[in-house]
């Protein structure tokens, strides 16, 4: 399968641009820790995962869950003060919501077996 292009460029090129722009912003005054910079890049990668999943029509649920995890990590990097329990509850809710939506989108590749007749 060919990698989808976005505005004529491969996803890796866009992610490289984001990483360079983050470094450029830090060089010119953005006071972001290395953890925050990594989290911004993680959110960009997760968002690109969603775009790719949409383009190839596969794995959108996993991409959305990954984006939620990356966004939570970025929020923590920016000072969101949530306990690990609260983070786990939020991610559980996201995973369940995505799973419920995903269930309506999936079609089995083979039909279900017919039940055996009862005597």
Tab-separated table of C-alpha atoms in Angstrom:
chain	number	residue	atom	x	y	z
A	1	UNK	CA	0.000	0.000	0.000
A	2	UNK	CA	1.307	3.428	-0.921
A	3	UNK	CA	1.761	5.979	1.888
A	4	UNK	CA	-0.911	8.682	1.644
A	5	UNK	CA	0.245	12.224	0.917
A	6	UNK	CA	-1.065	15.335	2.665
A	7	UNK	CA	-0.749	18.545	0.659
A	8	UNK	CA	1.674	16.691	-1.599
A	9	UNK	CA	4.015	15.570	1.181
A	10	UNK	CA	4.512	12.357	3.145
A	11	UNK	CA	3.497	12.295	6.828
A	12	UNK	CA	7.138	11.992	7.938
A	13	UNK	CA	7.953	15.281	6.203
A	14	UNK	CA	5.155	17.067	8.096
A	15	UNK	CA	6.270	15.589	11.414
A	16	UNK	CA	9.841	16.692	10.713
A	17	UNK	CA	8.559	20.202	10.014
A	18	UNK	CA	6.685	20.247	13.341
A	19	UNK	CA	9.803	19.090	15.209
A	20	UNK	CA	11.924	21.782	13.556
A	21	UNK	CA	9.329	24.482	14.255
A	22	UNK	CA	9.245	23.467	17.932
A	23	UNK	CA	13.044	23.722	18.127
A	24	UNK	CA	12.958	27.051	16.298
A	25	UNK	CA	10.340	28.411	18.701
A	26	UNK	CA	12.461	27.365	21.690
A	27	UNK	CA	15.549	28.952	20.125
A	28	UNK	CA	13.668	32.244	19.785
A	29	UNK	CA	12.161	32.454	23.230
A	30	UNK	CA	9.542	29.787	23.900
A	31	UNK	CA	10.417	28.558	27.372
A	32	UNK	CA	9.424	24.918	26.945
A	33	UNK	CA	11.130	22.071	28.765
A	34	UNK	CA	12.405	19.067	26.816
A	35	UNK	CA	9.420	17.097	28.179
A	36	UNK	CA	6.937	19.641	26.810
A	37	UNK	CA	8.721	19.687	23.449
A	38	UNK	CA	8.517	15.891	23.312
A	39	UNK	CA	4.839	16.013	24.233
A	40	UNK	CA	4.095	18.527	21.447
A	41	UNK	CA	5.827	16.212	18.973
A	42	UNK	CA	3.890	13.240	20.377
A	43	UNK	CA	0.577	15.044	19.874
A	44	UNK	CA	1.595	15.921	16.303
A	45	UNK	CA	2.500	12.276	15.636
A	46	UNK	CA	-0.791	11.068	17.108
A	47	UNK	CA	-2.751	13.585	15.030
A	48	UNK	CA	-0.900	12.420	11.922
A	49	UNK	CA	-1.842	8.859	12.882
A	50	UNK	CA	-5.503	9.869	12.789
A	51	UNK	CA	-5.071	11.485	9.367
A	52	UNK	CA	-3.388	8.360	8.031
A	53	UNK	CA	-6.072	6.122	9.545
A	54	UNK	CA	-8.754	8.256	7.893
A	55	UNK	CA	-6.946	8.174	4.564
A	56	UNK	CA	-6.462	4.408	4.501
A	57	UNK	CA	-9.726	3.560	6.295
A	58	UNK	CA	-8.048	1.386	8.905
A	59	UNK	CA	-7.267	1.643	12.591
A	60	UNK	CA	-9.032	4.914	13.346
A	61	UNK	CA	-10.009	3.805	16.857
A	62	UNK	CA	-6.409	3.086	17.819
A	63	UNK	CA	-5.295	6.401	16.362
A	64	UNK	CA	-7.914	8.332	18.340
A	65	UNK	CA	-6.916	6.577	21.557
A	66	UNK	CA	-3.263	7.374	20.844
A	67	UNK	CA	-4.117	11.027	20.276
A	68	UNK	CA	-5.974	11.148	23.594
A	69	UNK	CA	-2.966	9.632	25.382
A	70	UNK	CA	-0.609	12.115	23.736
A	71	UNK	CA	-2.890	15.052	24.559
A	72	UNK	CA	-3.070	13.944	28.179
A	73	UNK	CA	0.729	13.689	28.309
A	74	UNK	CA	1.011	17.197	26.849
A	75	UNK	CA	-1.484	18.515	29.389
A	76	UNK	CA	0.500	16.951	32.226
A	77	UNK	CA	3.635	18.524	30.751
A	78	UNK	CA	1.937	21.912	30.900
A	79	UNK	CA	1.052	21.465	34.545
A	80	UNK	CA	-2.255	19.607	34.670
A	81	UNK	CA	-2.207	18.210	38.192
A	82	UNK	CA	-4.190	14.985	37.948
A	83	UNK	CA	-3.532	11.911	40.016
A	84	UNK	CA	-2.674	8.694	38.214
A	85	UNK	CA	-6.113	7.395	39.212
A	86	UNK	CA	-7.870	10.327	37.543
A	87	UNK	CA	-5.730	9.907	34.416
A	88	UNK	CA	-6.599	6.201	34.313
A	89	UNK	CA	-10.331	6.922	34.631
A	90	UNK	CA	-10.230	9.456	31.784
A	91	UNK	CA	-8.257	7.126	29.506
A	92	UNK	CA	-10.604	4.254	30.371
A	93	UNK	CA	-13.577	6.431	29.389
A	94	UNK	CA	-11.892	7.373	26.104
A	95	UNK	CA	-11.053	3.745	25.357
A	96	UNK	CA	-14.606	2.591	26.070
A	97	UNK	CA	-16.160	5.391	24.006
A	98	UNK	CA	-13.861	4.644	21.074
A	99	UNK	CA	-14.565	0.919	21.429
A	100	UNK	CA	-18.318	1.497	21.378
A	101	UNK	CA	-17.998	3.617	18.238
A	102	UNK	CA	-15.503	1.205	16.669
A	103	UNK	CA	-17.909	-1.696	17.156
A	104	UNK	CA	-20.420	-0.047	14.815
A	105	UNK	CA	-17.741	0.437	12.143
A	106	UNK	CA	-16.314	-3.069	11.936
A	107	UNK	CA	-17.595	-5.753	9.600
A	108	UNK	CA	-16.479	-9.348	9.926
A	109	UNK	CA	-14.497	-10.667	6.962
A	110	UNK	CA	-16.400	-13.937	7.079
A	111	UNK	CA	-20.051	-14.470	7.922
A	112	UNK	CA	-20.999	-15.932	11.273
A	113	UNK	CA	-21.487	-19.687	11.369
A	114	UNK	CA	-25.050	-20.816	11.250
A	115	UNK	CA	-26.206	-22.350	14.511
A	116	UNK	CA	-26.645	-26.098	14.569
A	117	UNK	CA	-30.256	-27.287	14.652
A	118	UNK	CA	-31.481	-28.412	18.027
A	119	UNK	CA	-33.213	-31.740	18.478
